[in-house]
Short mmCIF file of C-alpha atoms in Angstrom, two decimals:
data_model
loop_
_atom_site.label_atom_id
_atom_site.label_comp_id
_atom_site.label_asym_id
_atom_site.label_seq_id
_atom_site.Cartn_x
_atom_site.Cartn_y
_atom_site.Cartn_z
CA UNK A 1 98.26 119.97 129.30
CA UNK A 2 99.65 121.99 126.40
CA UNK A 3 97.62 122.17 123.18
CA UNK A 4 99.24 120.47 120.17
CA UNK A 5 101.42 122.77 118.08
CA UNK A 6 99.68 124.39 115.14
CA UNK A 7 101.72 123.77 112.00
CA UNK A 8 102.62 126.73 109.83
CA UNK A 9 102.91 126.91 106.06
CA UNK A 10 106.68 126.65 106.48
CA UNK A 11 106.29 123.35 108.34
CA UNK A 12 104.50 121.94 105.30
CA UNK A 13 106.68 123.19 102.46
CA UNK A 14 109.94 122.65 104.36
CA UNK A 15 109.11 119.08 105.31
CA UNK A 16 112.07 116.79 104.46
CA UNK A 17 109.76 114.51 102.46
CA UNK A 18 108.42 117.45 100.45
CA UNK A 19 111.91 118.79 99.76
CA UNK A 20 113.12 115.31 98.79
CA UNK A 21 110.37 114.90 96.19
CA UNK A 22 110.94 118.37 94.76
CA UNK A 23 114.64 117.53 94.46
CA UNK A 24 113.68 114.42 92.48
CA UNK A 25 111.76 116.63 90.07
CA UNK A 26 114.52 119.22 89.81
CA UNK A 27 117.07 116.50 89.07
CA UNK A 28 114.92 115.32 86.18
CA UNK A 29 113.57 118.61 84.84
CA UNK A 30 115.75 121.40 86.21
CA UNK A 31 114.93 124.16 88.69
CA UNK A 32 111.34 125.30 88.30
CA UNK A 33 110.75 122.62 85.65
CA UNK A 34 112.88 124.44 83.05
CA UNK A 35 113.31 121.23 81.00
CA UNK A 36 109.82 119.85 81.61
CA UNK A 37 107.45 119.65 78.64
CA UNK A 38 103.85 118.79 79.54
CA UNK A 39 101.85 121.23 77.40
CA UNK A 40 102.03 123.37 74.26
CA UNK A 41 100.25 126.32 75.90
CA UNK A 42 102.55 128.82 77.59
CA UNK A 43 102.38 132.37 78.93
CA UNK A 44 104.85 135.23 78.57
CA UNK A 45 106.98 133.89 81.46
CA UNK A 46 107.15 130.34 80.12
CA UNK A 47 104.64 128.76 82.53
CA UNK A 48 102.91 125.74 81.01
CA UNK A 49 99.12 125.43 81.26
CA UNK A 50 96.87 122.42 81.84
CA UNK A 51 93.19 121.89 82.59
CA UNK A 52 92.81 120.49 86.11
CA UNK A 53 90.13 118.26 87.66
CA UNK A 54 90.15 117.52 91.40
CA UNK A 55 88.27 114.65 92.97
CA UNK A 56 86.17 114.87 96.12
CA UNK A 57 87.29 113.21 99.34
CA UNK A 58 86.44 115.08 102.55
CA UNK A 59 89.45 115.96 104.70
CA UNK A 60 91.67 114.11 102.23
CA UNK A 61 91.52 117.34 100.23
CA UNK A 62 94.70 118.40 102.04
CA UNK A 63 96.51 115.91 99.78
CA UNK A 64 95.18 117.83 96.76
CA UNK A 65 97.08 120.87 98.06
CA UNK A 66 100.32 118.93 98.13
CA UNK A 67 99.75 117.76 94.56
CA UNK A 68 98.99 121.21 93.13
CA UNK A 69 101.87 122.69 95.13
CA UNK A 70 104.30 120.31 93.42
CA UNK A 71 102.81 121.08 90.00
CA UNK A 72 103.20 124.82 90.57
CA UNK A 73 106.79 124.39 91.73
CA UNK A 74 107.47 122.84 88.32
CA UNK A 75 106.09 125.89 86.51
CA UNK A 76 102.64 124.46 85.81
CA UNK A 77 99.57 126.69 85.89
CA UNK A 78 95.87 125.97 85.45
CA UNK A 79 93.70 127.30 82.65
CA UNK A 80 90.37 125.60 83.31
CA UNK A 81 89.49 124.23 86.74
CA UNK A 82 86.85 121.76 87.89
CA UNK A 83 86.18 119.89 91.10
CA UNK A 84 83.65 118.14 93.28
CA UNK A 85 83.17 118.39 97.05
CA UNK A 86 86.66 118.71 98.63
CA UNK A 87 87.97 119.08 95.09
CA UNK A 88 85.59 122.00 94.61
CA UNK A 89 87.07 123.74 97.65
CA UNK A 90 90.63 123.67 96.33
CA UNK A 91 89.29 124.49 92.86
CA UNK A 92 87.53 127.58 94.21
CA UNK A 93 90.63 128.76 96.06
CA UNK A 94 92.84 128.33 93.00
CA UNK A 95 90.29 130.28 90.95
CA UNK A 96 89.92 133.29 93.25
CA UNK A 97 93.52 133.89 94.35
CA UNK A 98 95.72 136.25 92.38
CA UNK A 99 96.26 136.15 88.64
CA UNK A 100 96.36 133.15 86.32
CA UNK A 101 100.14 133.18 86.15
CA UNK A 102 100.61 133.39 89.94
CA UNK A 103 101.42 130.35 92.13
CA UNK A 104 98.52 129.90 94.51
CA UNK A 105 98.91 126.68 96.50
CA UNK A 106 100.95 128.29 99.29
CA UNK A 107 98.19 130.85 99.91
CA UNK A 108 95.59 128.08 99.88
CA UNK A 109 97.75 126.21 102.36
CA UNK A 110 97.88 129.26 104.62
CA UNK A 111 94.07 129.30 104.77
CA UNK A 112 93.75 125.57 105.35
CA UNK A 113 96.60 125.35 107.87
CA UNK A 114 94.81 127.91 110.03
CA UNK A 115 91.53 126.01 109.92
CA UNK A 116 90.42 123.70 112.72
CA UNK A 117 88.61 121.04 110.71
CA UNK A 118 86.34 120.10 113.60
CA UNK A 119 84.81 123.57 113.42
CA UNK A 120 83.14 122.28 110.26
CA UNK A 121 81.17 119.92 112.49
CA UNK A 122 78.78 122.69 113.53
CA UNK A 123 75.76 120.65 114.56
CA UNK A 124 74.32 119.93 117.99
CA UNK A 125 76.35 118.06 120.63
CA UNK A 126 74.87 114.75 119.47
CA UNK A 127 76.27 115.48 115.97
CA UNK A 128 79.73 116.04 117.39
CA UNK A 129 79.47 112.84 119.43
CA UNK A 130 78.32 110.83 116.40
CA UNK A 131 81.14 112.26 114.32
CA UNK A 132 83.77 111.52 116.93
CA UNK A 133 82.55 108.03 117.81
CA UNK A 134 80.73 106.69 114.78
CA UNK A 135 82.25 108.36 111.74
CA UNK A 136 85.86 109.15 112.50
CA UNK A 137 86.80 105.93 114.28
CA UNK A 138 87.28 102.74 112.34
CA UNK A 139 85.49 99.74 113.81
CA UNK A 140 82.98 101.77 115.79
CA UNK A 141 80.11 100.29 113.77
CA UNK A 142 81.07 96.83 115.06
CA UNK A 143 81.20 98.18 118.62
CA UNK A 144 77.79 99.78 118.18
CA UNK A 145 76.35 96.52 116.87
CA UNK A 146 77.85 94.68 119.86
CA UNK A 147 76.30 97.21 122.28
CA UNK A 148 72.84 96.88 120.78
CA UNK A 149 73.15 93.10 120.66
CA UNK A 150 74.19 93.04 124.31
CA UNK A 151 71.32 95.34 125.30
CA UNK A 152 68.87 93.22 123.31
CA UNK A 153 70.06 89.98 124.90
CA UNK A 154 69.98 91.50 128.41
CA UNK A 155 66.45 92.86 127.95
CA UNK A 156 65.17 89.59 126.45
CA UNK A 157 66.64 87.49 129.29
CA UNK A 158 65.25 89.92 131.87
CA UNK A 159 61.80 89.86 130.27
CA UNK A 160 61.65 86.06 130.01
CA UNK A 161 63.01 85.52 133.53
CA UNK A 162 60.51 87.96 135.04
CA UNK A 163 57.51 86.35 133.33
CA UNK A 164 58.73 82.85 134.23
CA UNK A 165 59.01 83.87 137.89
CA UNK A 166 55.57 85.53 137.86
CA UNK A 167 54.00 82.52 136.18
CA UNK A 168 55.64 79.63 137.99
CA UNK A 169 56.44 80.86 141.48
CA UNK A 170 53.59 80.95 144.04
CA UNK A 171 52.74 84.33 145.53
CA UNK A 172 53.80 83.22 149.00
CA UNK A 173 57.14 81.85 147.80
CA UNK A 174 60.35 82.92 149.55
CA UNK A 175 61.43 84.10 146.05
CA UNK A 176 58.65 86.71 146.01
CA UNK A 177 61.07 89.49 146.89
CA UNK A 178 63.37 88.42 144.05
CA UNK A 179 60.43 88.44 141.62
CA UNK A 180 59.37 91.92 142.73
CA UNK A 181 62.93 93.16 142.19
CA UNK A 182 62.90 91.67 138.67
CA UNK A 183 59.63 93.48 137.89
CA UNK A 184 61.06 96.80 139.07
CA UNK A 185 64.26 96.30 137.05
CA UNK A 186 62.18 95.36 133.98
CA UNK A 187 60.04 98.50 134.34
CA UNK A 188 63.12 100.71 134.72
CA UNK A 189 64.81 99.07 131.72
CA UNK A 190 61.64 99.47 129.64
CA UNK A 191 61.38 103.15 130.58
CA UNK A 192 65.05 103.72 129.71
CA UNK A 193 64.73 101.96 126.36
CA UNK A 194 61.53 103.86 125.66
CA UNK A 195 63.31 107.12 126.41
CA UNK A 196 66.15 106.20 124.07
CA UNK A 197 63.70 105.27 121.29
CA UNK A 198 61.75 108.51 121.85
CA UNK A 199 64.96 110.56 121.73
CA UNK A 200 66.08 108.82 118.52
CA UNK A 201 62.64 109.46 117.00
CA UNK A 202 62.91 113.15 117.88
CA UNK A 203 66.39 113.27 116.35
CA UNK A 204 65.15 111.66 113.15
CA UNK A 205 62.29 114.15 112.96
CA UNK A 206 64.70 117.02 113.50
CA UNK A 207 67.00 115.45 110.90
CA UNK A 208 64.16 115.50 108.38
CA UNK A 209 63.37 119.13 109.09
CA UNK A 210 67.03 120.09 108.69
CA UNK A 211 67.53 118.55 105.29
CA UNK A 212 68.67 115.13 106.52
CA UNK A 213 72.01 116.39 107.73
CA UNK A 214 73.48 116.41 111.23
CA UNK A 215 75.48 119.59 110.57
CA UNK A 216 74.07 122.86 109.13
CA UNK A 217 77.27 123.64 107.20
CA UNK A 218 77.01 127.30 108.18
CA UNK A 219 80.59 127.46 109.44
CA UNK A 220 81.95 126.26 106.13
CA UNK A 221 79.75 128.66 104.16
CA UNK A 222 80.94 131.61 106.27
CA UNK A 223 84.57 130.47 106.01
CA UNK A 224 84.35 130.14 102.23
CA UNK A 225 82.57 133.49 101.94
CA UNK A 226 85.31 135.14 104.02
CA UNK A 227 88.04 133.59 101.87
CA UNK A 228 86.36 134.91 98.75
CA UNK A 229 85.94 138.38 100.19
CA UNK A 230 89.64 138.49 101.10
CA UNK A 231 90.41 138.00 97.42
CA UNK A 232 87.89 140.46 96.04
CA UNK A 233 85.09 138.02 95.21
CA UNK A 234 81.75 139.16 96.59
CA UNK A 235 79.36 138.38 93.74
CA UNK A 236 78.85 135.84 91.00
CA UNK A 237 80.14 138.41 88.54
CA UNK A 238 83.34 138.74 90.59
CA UNK A 239 83.85 134.96 90.55
CA UNK A 240 83.37 134.68 86.80
CA UNK A 241 85.72 137.61 86.17
CA UNK A 242 88.39 136.06 88.39
CA UNK A 243 88.05 132.59 86.90
CA UNK A 244 88.11 133.81 83.30
CA UNK A 245 91.13 136.11 83.57
CA UNK A 246 93.15 136.06 80.34
CA UNK A 247 96.59 134.47 80.34
CA UNK A 248 99.21 137.19 79.62
CA UNK A 249 101.14 136.50 76.43
CA UNK A 250 99.45 133.17 75.75
CA UNK A 251 101.11 131.34 72.87
CA UNK A 252 101.75 127.85 71.55
CA UNK A 253 105.03 125.96 71.67
CA UNK A 254 104.32 124.31 68.30
CA UNK A 255 102.08 124.96 65.33
CA UNK A 256 98.46 123.88 65.75
CA UNK A 257 95.77 124.79 63.26
CA UNK A 258 93.40 125.71 66.08
CA UNK A 259 95.88 128.25 67.41
CA UNK A 260 94.89 129.80 70.72
CA UNK A 261 91.34 130.50 69.54
CA UNK A 262 88.72 129.55 72.11
CA UNK A 263 91.40 128.77 74.68
CA UNK A 264 89.81 130.51 77.65
CA UNK A 265 89.80 129.98 81.38
CA UNK A 266 86.82 129.05 83.54
CA UNK A 267 85.86 127.21 86.72
CA UNK A 268 83.28 124.50 87.45
CA UNK A 269 81.87 123.10 90.69
CA UNK A 270 79.73 119.95 90.46
CA UNK A 271 76.59 119.56 92.61
CA UNK A 272 73.70 117.07 92.61
CA UNK A 273 70.19 118.55 92.48
CA UNK A 274 67.62 116.23 94.06
CA UNK A 275 64.26 117.74 93.10
CA UNK A 276 64.84 117.38 89.36
CA UNK A 277 67.53 114.68 89.81
CA UNK A 278 70.20 116.37 87.71
CA UNK A 279 73.93 117.08 87.77
CA UNK A 280 74.52 120.83 88.01
CA UNK A 281 77.65 122.56 86.77
CA UNK A 282 78.17 125.86 88.63
CA UNK A 283 78.50 128.72 87.77
CA UNK A 284 77.65 127.79 84.17
CA UNK A 285 74.12 126.70 85.13
CA UNK A 286 73.28 129.54 87.50
CA UNK A 287 70.91 130.76 84.78
CA UNK A 288 68.60 127.92 85.84
CA UNK A 289 67.99 129.60 89.18
CA UNK A 290 68.16 133.33 88.49
CA UNK A 291 67.80 135.42 85.32
CA UNK A 292 70.95 137.31 84.19
CA UNK A 293 69.77 140.58 85.77
CA UNK A 294 69.48 138.91 89.20
CA UNK A 295 72.41 136.50 89.07
CA UNK A 296 74.24 138.29 91.89
CA UNK A 297 71.47 137.23 94.28
CA UNK A 298 73.37 133.94 94.43
CA UNK A 299 76.59 134.14 96.42
CA UNK A 300 79.49 132.11 94.94
CA UNK A 301 80.28 130.60 98.37
CA UNK A 302 76.91 128.85 98.11
CA UNK A 303 78.03 127.06 94.95
CA UNK A 304 80.94 125.44 96.78
CA UNK A 305 78.71 124.71 99.80
CA UNK A 306 76.28 122.94 97.45
CA UNK A 307 79.06 120.82 95.97
CA UNK A 308 80.39 119.63 99.34
CA UNK A 309 77.02 118.80 100.97
CA UNK A 310 77.92 115.27 102.04
CA UNK A 311 74.55 113.47 102.51
CA UNK A 312 73.53 113.01 106.17
CA UNK A 313 76.74 114.67 107.36
CA UNK A 314 75.78 118.14 106.11
CA UNK A 315 72.32 119.54 105.54
CA UNK A 316 71.26 119.91 101.93
CA UNK A 317 71.94 123.29 100.37
CA UNK A 318 68.84 125.06 99.05
CA UNK A 319 68.18 127.75 96.48
CA UNK A 320 64.70 129.12 97.13
CA UNK A 321 62.46 131.40 95.15
CA UNK A 322 63.38 130.33 91.64
CA UNK A 323 61.34 132.70 89.37
CA UNK A 324 59.83 129.78 87.49
CA UNK A 325 57.52 131.99 85.41
CA UNK A 326 60.39 134.10 84.11
CA UNK A 327 60.88 133.57 80.36
CA UNK A 328 64.66 133.32 80.68
CA UNK A 329 64.38 130.72 83.46
CA UNK A 330 61.87 128.66 81.47
CA UNK A 331 64.08 128.76 78.40
CA UNK A 332 67.16 127.72 80.42
CA UNK A 333 65.45 124.67 81.96
CA UNK A 334 63.96 123.63 78.63
CA UNK A 335 67.27 123.92 76.79
CA UNK A 336 69.39 122.29 79.51
CA UNK A 337 67.18 119.47 80.79
CA UNK A 338 64.09 119.51 78.56
CA UNK A 339 61.84 120.54 81.47
CA UNK A 340 58.92 122.75 80.55
CA UNK A 341 58.01 123.55 84.15
CA UNK A 342 60.97 124.65 86.33
CA UNK A 343 60.89 123.87 90.06
CA UNK A 344 60.23 126.59 92.61
CA UNK A 345 63.27 125.61 94.64
CA UNK A 346 66.38 123.46 94.30
CA UNK A 347 67.95 121.10 96.81
CA UNK A 348 71.61 120.16 96.49
CA UNK A 349 73.79 117.43 97.92
CA UNK A 350 77.39 116.46 97.28
CA UNK A 351 78.27 116.50 93.59
CA UNK A 352 80.12 113.23 94.12
CA UNK A 353 76.78 111.43 94.16
CA UNK A 354 76.65 111.85 90.37
CA UNK A 355 80.15 112.86 89.30
CA UNK A 356 82.97 112.75 91.79
CA UNK A 357 85.69 113.08 89.15
CA UNK A 358 84.27 115.18 86.30
CA UNK A 359 87.03 114.73 83.72
CA UNK A 360 84.43 114.54 80.94
CA UNK A 361 83.51 118.24 81.07
CA UNK A 362 86.86 119.12 79.46
CA UNK A 363 86.36 116.86 76.44
CA UNK A 364 86.10 118.91 73.24
CA UNK A 365 85.17 116.83 70.14
CA UNK A 366 86.23 119.67 67.85
CA UNK A 367 89.89 119.30 68.82
CA UNK A 368 91.97 117.05 66.60
CA UNK A 369 95.39 117.65 68.16
CA UNK A 370 95.35 118.75 71.81
CA UNK A 371 97.10 121.95 72.78
CA UNK A 372 97.18 121.16 76.49
CA UNK A 373 96.42 118.06 78.59
CA UNK A 374 93.67 117.40 81.09
CA UNK A 375 95.25 116.59 84.44
CA UNK A 376 93.21 114.87 87.15
CA UNK A 377 93.98 114.28 90.82
CA UNK A 378 92.42 111.08 92.12
CA UNK A 379 92.05 110.36 95.85
CA UNK A 380 91.96 106.66 96.73
CA UNK A 381 91.38 105.78 100.39
CA UNK A 382 90.02 102.28 99.81
CA UNK A 383 91.18 99.53 102.12
CA UNK A 384 93.27 96.98 100.18
CA UNK A 385 91.15 94.15 101.63
CA UNK A 386 87.89 95.85 100.65
CA UNK A 387 89.38 96.63 97.24
CA UNK A 388 90.37 93.08 96.46
CA UNK A 389 88.47 90.49 94.46
CA UNK A 390 88.28 88.25 97.53
CA UNK A 391 84.72 88.91 98.69
CA UNK A 392 85.34 86.95 101.87
CA UNK A 393 87.87 89.60 102.95
CA UNK A 394 85.43 92.51 102.62
CA UNK A 395 84.26 94.22 105.79
CA UNK A 396 80.62 95.30 106.11
CA UNK A 397 81.61 98.94 105.64
CA UNK A 398 83.74 97.92 102.69
CA UNK A 399 80.70 96.20 101.15
CA UNK A 400 78.56 99.32 101.59
CA UNK A 401 81.40 101.47 100.27
CA UNK A 402 81.62 99.40 97.08
CA UNK A 403 77.87 99.81 96.48
CA UNK A 404 78.13 103.57 96.93
CA UNK A 405 81.28 103.87 94.83
CA UNK A 406 79.77 101.79 92.02
CA UNK A 407 76.90 104.25 91.74
CA UNK A 408 78.80 107.50 92.11
CA UNK A 409 81.82 106.55 89.98
CA UNK A 410 80.02 104.83 87.12
CA UNK A 411 79.50 107.90 84.92
CA UNK A 412 83.08 109.15 85.30
CA UNK A 413 84.55 105.66 84.94
CA UNK A 414 82.45 104.99 81.84
CA UNK A 415 83.84 108.12 80.19
CA UNK A 416 87.43 107.15 81.02
CA UNK A 417 86.96 103.60 79.70
CA UNK A 418 85.67 104.98 76.40
CA UNK A 419 88.36 107.67 76.27
CA UNK A 420 91.35 105.93 77.81
CA UNK A 421 93.83 108.62 76.86
CA UNK A 422 92.48 110.77 79.69
CA UNK A 423 93.75 108.21 82.19
CA UNK A 424 97.28 109.20 81.15
CA UNK A 425 96.73 112.59 82.74
CA UNK A 426 95.42 111.25 86.05
CA UNK A 427 97.61 110.90 89.10
CA UNK A 428 96.39 108.90 92.08
CA UNK A 429 97.14 109.63 95.73
CA UNK A 430 96.86 106.39 97.72
CA UNK A 431 95.51 107.06 101.22
CA UNK A 432 94.20 103.76 102.66
CA UNK A 433 95.26 104.66 106.20
CA UNK A 434 93.11 107.81 106.32
CA UNK A 435 89.40 108.30 106.97
CA UNK A 436 87.90 110.90 104.64
CA UNK A 437 85.39 111.98 107.33
CA UNK A 438 87.88 112.28 110.17
CA UNK A 439 87.32 115.91 111.07
CA UNK A 440 89.41 115.28 114.20
CA UNK A 441 92.44 115.02 111.94
CA UNK A 442 95.66 115.95 113.72
CA UNK A 443 98.29 118.41 112.54
CA UNK A 444 100.65 115.50 111.89
CA UNK A 445 98.01 113.80 109.73
CA UNK A 446 97.48 117.00 107.74
CA UNK A 447 101.21 117.13 107.09
CA UNK A 448 101.27 113.46 106.07
CA UNK A 449 98.43 114.08 103.59
CA UNK A 450 100.24 117.05 102.10
CA UNK A 451 103.46 115.03 101.79
CA UNK A 452 101.63 112.19 100.05
CA UNK A 453 100.12 114.66 97.59
CA UNK A 454 103.56 116.02 96.74
CA UNK A 455 104.98 112.50 96.32
CA UNK A 456 102.10 111.44 94.05
CA UNK A 457 102.58 114.53 91.87
CA UNK A 458 106.31 113.81 91.58
CA UNK A 459 105.65 110.21 90.56
CA UNK A 460 103.09 111.36 88.00
CA UNK A 461 105.27 114.03 86.36
CA UNK A 462 108.22 111.65 86.16
CA UNK A 463 106.05 109.20 84.21
CA UNK A 464 104.04 111.61 82.04
CA UNK A 465 104.82 111.81 78.30
CA UNK A 466 103.21 114.78 76.55
CA UNK A 467 104.06 113.59 73.05
CA UNK A 468 102.50 110.21 73.73
CA UNK A 469 99.43 111.90 75.20
CA UNK A 470 99.03 114.05 72.08
CA UNK A 471 99.36 111.07 69.73
CA UNK A 472 96.84 108.98 71.66
CA UNK A 473 94.38 111.86 71.95
CA UNK A 474 94.59 112.52 68.19
CA UNK A 475 94.19 108.81 67.42
CA UNK A 476 91.18 108.60 69.74
CA UNK A 477 89.52 111.52 67.98
CA UNK A 478 90.12 110.11 64.49
CA UNK A 479 88.76 106.73 65.60
CA UNK A 480 85.62 108.31 67.03
CA UNK A 481 85.06 110.26 63.81
CA UNK A 482 85.43 107.11 61.70
CA UNK A 483 82.89 105.28 63.85
CA UNK A 484 80.52 108.23 63.67
CA UNK A 485 80.75 108.40 59.86
CA UNK A 486 80.22 104.65 59.59
CA UNK A 487 77.14 104.57 61.80
CA UNK A 488 75.46 107.75 60.60
CA UNK A 489 72.31 109.08 62.25
#
């Protein structure tokens, strides 16, 4: 049987659906977005700049590529970048490739198109089986429950029947042979169940020793490290230098009293640190774990690995040997989190636990009139039934998902509710038919995700109004200042 065809970059960008959506944009804004106005910050070639936040979402991150590809085709570039989990991966790639003014999504696509996603599932065979059966297939939880219920009923009936026969039937009964057979079957079933329980216990013990994750995440770390090396990023210093490259010929379209002062590029990956229970912004907070003279002991690929450490699916990411007695380390922890005694090690899981859509990090209270917008790419794979107000229609997994999403999205949602103008810069990619943990994703599904990302970006740009965004952002700031002056300290 022939292996399925591996799609090339050309298959993605030449997809009829992709071309159709780009034609919609060109009809509205001209080739390359020549008539599009979405920012007042431009470079020498006329590219417009935005700050970009990308949401986490497992394999759904392919849709993020489609979205940024469409933005770049319309002459949009990214000054500051931030992302969580899958969003951190695309954020990292956009930060390390080429120069600020270069289009990058095609090169990111080349790397992702050549990646077999199931290679990321690098645990033991049981991990691969669990991923294939339990995680990537909808409805498998119900099947598993049915299996265990059936096994429980069978064992209970067997146990009761055996004891009834032993208790009621005389030893010289013609049914003695039947009773002996029941006893043997019961013993075999008990041994089998005992073996299963013992094996599960061993797995749970091993899970604990491996950071409560079924996959080490080593493949992803090595892949990310290789991608960085290909683009000249081998140290933390290299990453910062790449991410903070100046924009050639940066200027403003209109007069703004802030000018281009303090308009500088950077990159942020969000991770959740469990020992001190804090949200970590990398690389900004690397000074918590190493003093400036030793900062290159941390490899930048580890920052992305920390951000995408999906609990239970991937092992936690650790930073060991924090020099907790170092004066610079002590000062950093005290200033950042108010902790007088830094930990000796740090343990990270997916940044989405605390902030899956970190739009808030780009809020600057000193800005009265914005010079560029904050764009966000939201991934929404919720089932319409589980997303409805009809609680009777919720599935069990939908119920658990709502609990998890309530916790992880509260901080980001709270910021957006209090600063509603930022919602104007957010485009949503609706993906209810996809499973964010389906690492068995097919080439056709990758293409469909990319196409949906492009379509969502087209819809967003066609509805975005920069002048309205500026007015609302300025009004929001003046309102906040009035409230602050009224309340005092």
